[in-house]
Short mmCIF file of C-alpha atoms in Angstrom, two decimals:
data_model
loop_
_atom_site.label_atom_id
_atom_site.label_comp_id
_atom_site.label_asym_id
_atom_site.label_seq_id
_atom_site.Cartn_x
_atom_site.Cartn_y
_atom_site.Cartn_z
CA MET O 17 0.00 0.00 0.00
CA ALA O 18 2.88 2.20 0.65
CA SER O 19 4.07 1.68 -2.86
CA ALA O 20 0.59 2.35 -4.25
CA ALA O 21 0.30 5.54 -2.29
CA SER O 22 3.65 6.72 -3.46
CA SER O 23 2.75 6.07 -7.10
CA GLY O 24 -0.42 8.20 -7.05
CA PRO O 25 -0.56 11.94 -7.60
CA LYS O 26 0.18 14.24 -4.77
CA PRO O 27 -2.42 16.62 -3.50
CA GLY O 28 -2.67 19.72 -5.77
CA GLU O 29 -1.15 18.01 -8.79
CA PRO O 30 -3.25 17.35 -11.90
CA SER O 31 -4.11 13.86 -12.85
CA GLY O 32 -1.71 12.22 -15.22
CA PHE O 33 1.18 14.30 -14.00
CA GLN O 34 4.48 12.49 -14.34
CA PRO O 35 7.46 14.09 -12.66
CA LEU O 36 10.70 14.13 -14.53
CA LYS O 37 13.10 11.49 -13.50
CA PRO O 38 16.71 12.23 -13.95
CA PRO O 39 18.57 9.63 -15.87
CA ARG O 40 20.50 7.24 -13.83
CA GLY O 41 23.73 5.69 -14.45
CA PRO O 42 27.22 6.88 -14.75
CA GLY O 43 27.97 9.36 -17.53
CA ALA O 44 24.37 10.37 -18.14
CA PRO O 45 23.88 14.13 -18.61
CA LEU O 46 22.12 15.98 -15.90
CA PHE O 47 19.79 17.97 -18.23
CA ALA O 48 19.20 15.42 -20.91
CA ASN O 49 15.49 16.14 -21.19
CA VAL O 50 15.81 19.95 -21.33
CA THR O 51 15.01 21.44 -24.79
CA PRO O 52 17.97 23.46 -26.05
CA VAL O 53 17.29 27.21 -26.53
CA ALA O 54 17.98 28.62 -30.01
CA ARG O 55 20.87 31.04 -30.26
CA PRO O 56 19.98 34.64 -31.17
CA THR O 57 20.54 35.66 -34.78
CA GLN O 58 23.68 37.71 -35.31
CA VAL O 59 22.80 41.43 -35.83
CA ASN O 60 24.28 43.32 -38.82
CA THR O 61 25.96 46.20 -37.00
CA THR O 62 26.85 48.05 -40.23
CA SER O 63 23.25 48.35 -41.48
CA ALA O 64 22.03 49.24 -38.01
CA PHE O 65 24.59 52.02 -37.71
CA SER O 66 23.68 53.42 -41.15
CA THR O 67 20.00 53.37 -40.19
CA LEU O 68 20.77 55.29 -37.02
CA GLN O 69 22.75 57.81 -39.06
CA GLU O 70 19.80 58.35 -41.43
CA ILE O 71 17.44 58.87 -38.52
CA ALA O 72 19.85 61.34 -36.93
CA THR O 73 20.24 63.20 -40.24
CA MET O 74 16.49 63.43 -40.70
CA ALA O 75 16.08 64.66 -37.16
CA SER O 76 18.81 67.28 -37.55
CA GLY O 77 17.34 68.41 -40.91
CA THR O 78 13.92 68.79 -39.33
CA HIS O 79 15.48 70.70 -36.47
CA THR O 80 17.39 72.95 -38.88
CA THR O 81 14.28 73.64 -40.96
CA SER O 82 12.20 74.39 -37.91
CA SER O 83 14.92 76.61 -36.44
CA SER O 84 15.34 78.53 -39.73
CA SER O 85 11.58 79.01 -40.09
CA SER O 86 11.33 80.14 -36.47
CA SER O 87 14.22 82.60 -36.96
CA THR O 88 12.49 83.94 -40.10
CA ARG O 89 9.29 84.45 -38.14
CA ILE O 90 11.22 86.23 -35.39
CA ILE O 91 12.89 88.58 -37.91
CA ALA O 92 9.55 89.31 -39.60
CA ARG O 93 7.95 89.99 -36.22
CA LYS O 94 10.78 92.35 -35.26
CA PHE O 95 10.48 94.19 -38.58
CA HIS O 96 6.72 94.43 -38.14
CA LEU O 97 7.10 95.80 -34.63
CA GLY O 98 9.88 98.18 -35.72
CA TRP O 99 7.74 99.53 -38.56
CA HIS O 100 4.70 100.01 -36.36
CA ARG O 101 6.87 101.78 -33.82
CA PHE O 102 7.33 104.68 -36.24
CA VAL O 103 3.77 104.75 -37.59
CA PRO O 104 2.37 106.86 -34.71
CA PHE O 105 5.11 109.44 -35.34
CA LEU O 106 4.25 109.68 -39.06
CA GLY O 107 2.40 112.95 -39.28
CA TYR O 108 0.03 114.31 -41.88
CA HIS O 109 2.67 116.66 -43.23
CA HIS O 110 5.09 113.76 -43.68
CA VAL O 111 2.74 112.21 -46.24
CA LEU O 112 2.61 115.52 -48.10
CA MET O 113 6.40 115.69 -48.04
CA ILE O 114 6.67 112.20 -49.55
CA LEU O 115 4.33 113.20 -52.39
CA ILE O 116 6.41 116.32 -53.07
CA VAL O 117 9.63 114.28 -53.17
CA VAL O 118 8.11 111.85 -55.69
CA ALA O 119 6.93 114.75 -57.87
CA ILE O 120 10.38 116.37 -57.78
CA ILE O 121 12.04 113.09 -58.80
CA LEU O 122 9.64 112.59 -61.72
CA LEU O 123 10.08 116.15 -62.97
CA SER O 124 13.86 115.83 -62.71
CA LEU O 125 13.79 112.64 -64.77
CA LEU O 126 11.56 114.38 -67.30
CA LEU O 127 14.10 117.17 -67.71
CA ALA O 128 16.96 114.67 -67.96
CA GLY O 129 15.39 112.81 -70.88
CA CYS O 130 17.67 112.41 -73.95
CA SER O 131 20.46 114.31 -72.19
CA SER O 132 22.82 111.31 -72.16
CA SER O 133 23.13 107.79 -73.55
CA SER O 134 22.79 106.21 -70.11
CA PRO O 135 20.33 103.31 -69.80
CA LEU O 136 16.64 104.35 -69.82
CA ILE O 137 17.48 108.04 -70.41
CA PRO O 138 16.96 107.88 -74.23
CA GLY O 139 13.58 106.30 -73.53
CA ILE O 140 12.32 109.54 -71.93
CA PHE O 141 11.58 111.83 -74.88
CA LEU O 142 8.99 114.33 -76.05
CA LEU O 143 9.06 113.61 -79.79
CA SER O 144 10.44 110.78 -81.91
CA ILE O 145 11.05 111.08 -85.68
CA TYR O 146 12.37 108.15 -87.69
CA TYR O 147 12.55 106.73 -91.21
CA ARG O 148 10.02 104.00 -91.97
CA GLY O 149 8.75 103.00 -95.41
CA TYR O 150 4.99 102.55 -95.72
CA GLU O 151 2.20 103.18 -98.22
CA ALA O 152 1.70 106.90 -98.71
CA HIS O 153 -1.80 108.16 -97.92
CA PRO O 154 -3.35 109.97 -100.91
CA ASP O 155 -5.66 112.92 -100.47
CA THR O 156 -7.61 115.18 -102.80
CA ALA O 157 -5.87 118.22 -101.28
CA GLN O 158 -2.49 116.97 -102.55
CA VAL O 159 -1.50 118.84 -105.71
CA ASP O 160 1.36 116.51 -106.67
CA TYR O 161 0.99 113.00 -105.28
CA SER O 162 3.98 111.79 -107.30
CA PHE O 163 6.17 113.86 -104.99
CA TYR O 164 5.94 111.16 -102.34
CA GLY O 165 7.23 108.55 -104.75
CA ALA O 166 10.27 110.71 -105.46
CA LEU O 167 10.65 111.27 -101.72
CA GLU O 168 10.71 107.53 -101.13
CA ASN O 169 13.44 107.06 -103.71
CA PHE O 170 15.38 109.92 -102.18
CA ALA O 171 15.17 108.47 -98.65
CA GLY O 172 16.53 105.12 -99.78
CA ASN O 173 17.28 102.63 -97.01
CA ALA O 174 17.75 105.15 -94.20
CA GLN O 175 16.98 103.84 -90.70
CA LEU O 176 17.89 106.81 -88.53
CA GLN O 177 15.77 107.67 -85.52
CA ALA O 178 15.90 110.98 -83.64
CA ARG O 179 14.41 111.61 -80.20
CA VAL O 180 14.02 115.03 -78.61
CA GLY O 181 14.13 115.87 -74.92
CA TYR O 182 14.14 119.13 -73.00
CA PHE O 183 17.92 119.49 -72.98
CA GLY O 184 19.18 117.02 -75.56
CA ILE O 185 18.73 114.98 -78.72
CA CYS O 186 19.39 111.27 -79.10
CA VAL O 187 20.16 109.73 -82.50
CA ASN O 188 20.24 106.08 -83.52
CA PRO O 189 21.72 105.95 -87.06
CA ASP O 190 21.53 102.23 -87.84
CA GLY O 191 19.55 100.52 -85.09
CA GLY O 192 22.56 100.17 -82.77
CA SER O 193 23.56 102.30 -79.82
CA TRP O 194 22.26 105.80 -79.10
CA LEU O 195 24.27 108.98 -79.60
CA CYS O 196 23.04 111.77 -77.33
CA SER O 197 24.08 115.40 -77.14
CA ASN O 198 22.62 118.87 -76.69
CA ASN O 199 24.47 120.01 -79.81
CA ALA O 200 22.78 118.99 -83.06
CA THR O 201 25.83 119.97 -85.13
CA ALA O 202 27.99 117.45 -83.28
CA LEU O 203 25.42 114.73 -83.91
CA ALA O 204 25.16 115.60 -87.61
CA LYS O 205 28.90 115.12 -88.00
CA GLU O 206 28.58 111.56 -86.72
CA VAL O 207 26.03 110.64 -89.40
CA SER O 208 26.54 110.15 -93.14
CA VAL O 209 24.35 111.63 -95.86
CA ASP O 210 22.76 108.28 -96.68
CA GLN O 211 21.70 107.82 -93.06
CA ASP O 212 19.81 111.14 -92.82
CA PRO O 213 18.90 112.35 -96.33
CA LEU O 214 15.88 114.40 -95.11
CA ASN O 215 17.74 116.15 -92.25
CA LEU O 216 15.68 114.75 -89.40
CA ILE O 217 18.41 115.74 -86.94
CA TRP O 218 18.02 119.36 -87.97
CA LEU O 219 14.23 119.05 -87.67
CA ALA O 220 14.58 117.66 -84.13
CA ALA O 221 16.95 120.49 -83.21
CA GLN O 222 14.44 123.06 -84.46
CA PHE O 223 11.73 121.52 -82.31
CA LYS O 224 13.96 121.58 -79.23
CA ASP O 225 15.20 125.13 -79.69
CA MET O 226 12.06 126.85 -80.98
CA ILE O 227 9.17 125.05 -79.26
CA VAL O 228 10.32 123.29 -76.07
CA PHE O 229 10.47 125.52 -72.97
CA PRO O 230 11.81 123.75 -69.86
CA TYR O 231 12.20 126.70 -67.51
CA LEU O 232 8.68 126.58 -66.09
CA ILE O 233 9.37 123.06 -64.85
CA ILE O 234 12.66 124.20 -63.31
CA ILE O 235 10.86 126.98 -61.43
CA ALA O 236 8.19 124.51 -60.34
CA ILE O 237 10.85 122.16 -58.94
CA ILE O 238 12.45 125.03 -56.99
CA PHE O 239 9.09 126.07 -55.53
CA ALA O 240 8.23 122.50 -54.61
CA PHE O 241 11.56 122.14 -52.82
CA ILE O 242 10.91 125.34 -50.86
CA CYS O 243 7.51 123.99 -49.84
CA LEU O 244 9.22 120.77 -48.76
CA LEU O 245 11.54 122.75 -46.48
CA LEU O 246 8.60 124.65 -45.00
CA LEU O 247 6.74 121.41 -44.28
CA ALA O 248 9.86 120.07 -42.56
CA THR O 249 9.51 122.86 -39.97
CA PHE O 250 6.09 121.61 -38.87
CA PRO O 251 6.15 120.28 -35.29
CA GLY O 252 5.84 116.57 -34.72
CA TRP O 253 4.99 114.34 -31.79
CA HIS O 254 6.98 114.91 -28.61
CA GLU O 255 6.68 114.16 -24.91
CA GLU O 256 5.53 116.85 -22.54
CA GLU O 257 4.69 116.98 -18.83
CA ASP O 258 1.16 117.91 -17.90
CA SER O 259 0.00 119.73 -14.76
CA GLU O 260 0.09 116.50 -12.74
CA GLY O 261 3.72 115.80 -13.66
CA SER O 262 3.03 112.81 -15.90
CA GLU O 263 4.48 112.65 -19.40
CA ARG O 264 2.24 112.55 -22.44
CA GLU O 265 2.73 112.75 -26.20
CA VAL O 266 1.44 115.95 -27.80
CA LYS O 267 1.58 117.50 -31.25
CA PRO O 268 1.03 121.26 -31.49
CA PHE O 269 -0.53 122.95 -34.48
CA PRO O 270 1.87 124.26 -37.14
CA SER O 271 2.31 127.96 -37.64
CA ARG O 272 -0.52 129.47 -39.65
CA PRO O 273 1.67 131.91 -41.65
CA VAL O 274 4.09 129.12 -42.58
CA SER O 275 1.20 126.90 -43.65
CA GLN O 276 -0.29 129.64 -45.80
CA ILE O 277 3.06 130.41 -47.45
CA ALA O 278 3.59 126.71 -48.17
CA LEU O 279 0.10 126.51 -49.68
CA ALA O 280 0.73 129.50 -51.94
CA ILE O 281 4.10 128.17 -53.10
CA ILE O 282 2.89 124.66 -53.89
CA PHE O 283 -0.13 126.11 -55.71
CA ILE O 284 2.15 128.22 -57.94
CA SER O 285 4.32 125.17 -58.56
CA SER O 286 1.26 123.16 -59.60
CA ILE O 287 0.16 125.87 -62.03
CA PHE O 288 3.62 126.03 -63.60
CA VAL O 289 3.70 122.26 -64.05
CA LEU O 290 0.20 122.30 -65.55
CA VAL O 291 1.13 124.98 -68.10
CA SER O 292 4.41 123.25 -68.99
CA VAL O 293 2.93 119.76 -69.36
CA LEU O 294 -0.02 121.04 -71.36
CA TRP O 295 2.34 122.99 -73.60
CA GLN O 296 4.60 119.96 -73.96
CA HIS O 297 1.74 117.62 -74.84
CA THR O 298 0.12 119.93 -77.37
CA ALA O 299 3.38 120.88 -79.09
CA SER O 300 4.60 117.28 -79.30
CA VAL O 301 1.38 116.02 -80.84
CA ALA O 302 1.28 118.89 -83.36
CA ALA O 303 4.91 118.45 -84.41
CA SER O 304 4.45 114.69 -84.69
CA VAL O 305 1.47 115.03 -87.02
CA ILE O 306 3.12 117.65 -89.23
CA ALA O 307 6.41 115.72 -89.55
CA GLN O 308 4.68 112.47 -90.45
CA ASP O 309 2.34 114.11 -92.97
CA PHE O 310 5.19 115.95 -94.66
CA GLY O 311 7.21 112.73 -94.98
CA ASN O 312 4.18 110.76 -96.15
CA GLY O 313 5.28 107.22 -96.94
CA VAL O 314 8.83 107.74 -95.65
CA VAL O 315 8.84 109.28 -92.15
CA LYS O 316 7.04 108.16 -89.00
CA SER O 317 6.79 110.08 -85.74
CA GLY O 318 5.41 109.63 -82.25
CA VAL O 319 4.99 111.23 -78.86
CA GLY O 320 6.90 109.94 -75.83
CA SER O 321 4.37 108.24 -73.56
CA SER O 322 6.78 107.99 -70.62
CA ALA O 323 7.41 111.73 -70.65
CA MET O 324 3.69 112.45 -70.78
CA VAL O 325 2.98 110.10 -67.88
CA MET O 326 5.73 111.67 -65.76
CA GLY O 327 4.47 115.18 -66.44
CA TRP O 328 0.80 114.57 -65.76
CA PHE O 329 1.45 112.35 -62.75
CA SER O 330 3.71 115.01 -61.21
CA PHE O 331 0.97 117.59 -61.69
CA THR O 332 -1.52 115.23 -60.01
CA LEU O 333 0.76 114.76 -57.00
CA LEU O 334 1.27 118.51 -56.58
CA ILE O 335 -2.47 119.12 -56.80
CA ILE O 336 -3.02 116.49 -54.09
CA VAL O 337 -0.48 118.27 -51.88
CA THR O 338 -2.19 121.61 -52.53
CA ILE O 339 -5.60 120.23 -51.57
CA GLY O 340 -4.09 118.50 -48.53
CA LEU O 341 -2.53 121.72 -47.26
CA LEU O 342 -5.77 123.61 -47.83
CA VAL O 343 -7.76 121.00 -45.89
CA MET O 344 -5.21 121.10 -43.06
CA ILE O 345 -5.36 124.89 -42.77
CA LEU O 346 -9.16 124.91 -42.75
CA SER O 347 -9.28 122.10 -40.18
CA ILE O 348 -6.87 123.94 -37.88
CA ARG O 349 -8.95 127.09 -38.21
CA VAL O 350 -12.12 125.21 -37.25
CA LEU O 351 -10.45 123.50 -34.30
CA SER O 352 -8.96 126.79 -33.09
CA SER O 353 -12.38 128.42 -33.14
CA MET O 354 -13.86 125.55 -31.13
CA VAL O 355 -11.25 125.74 -28.36
#
């Protein structure tokens, strides 16, 4: 019974449980029934290291991109704050001064047109006359229409183009570079007879000397500059202590006599620019039509659009400044009467 009891399962053990019995006998291994554990696979250290490098590179690139974008945002924010720092100190008269400066620059460029062969300067002109063959326009008022056929034969293959400015003439004999000077005789010596058989250089010189009058624009620029200096004397924002001892920003009214003088000067400047630009526009269109009709079938002409835009836009800016000064003076008068 003892043997039967020993062969049965112990309390707490499942039925059919058979405990391991170590092998007996000399030389038998102690763990013969233990299942051997598989060895771990050898890791490729080279590929793992390269993978880590790629991850680190991607992380550093992301960090660099984020840091550069954040620095860009910081710079933009600083510029925005720096700009808005000066906006409260930008007075009404400062805007008028900016408009006057723009008008002075445009009028100066208008006067400098065709005065030199520098880039863009020959493109600022009042009148352009050039050789171009086309079908002559017949008219019943023409006594001798065959004259234009002879004129075409006389012009030949000329390609010269002449542009007229306030203080100079630019000539392009053969479609190459421009020759600019205020002396038409010097330009005529640089051109052969075949290049200018109808004396377009002389015609351009006559237009410049007999019709163009630049001195009104010069006077207008001087008056506009004087008005600019007067506007610069207007008081701006500054800190001042009140009766309680605390500081506050105040801006006093400008002097009434100075404002009235500036208004009168800028008004005279506007009138001078109006007369000069109107004169320039009318004379250029008339000369262009006459020159092209006389050289019917041989000569073409045109008016400089850039010069016209500069002149009329300058007049518009000066008129805006005049109206702005007038509104400012009337507003100050109303506010002074209310105080």
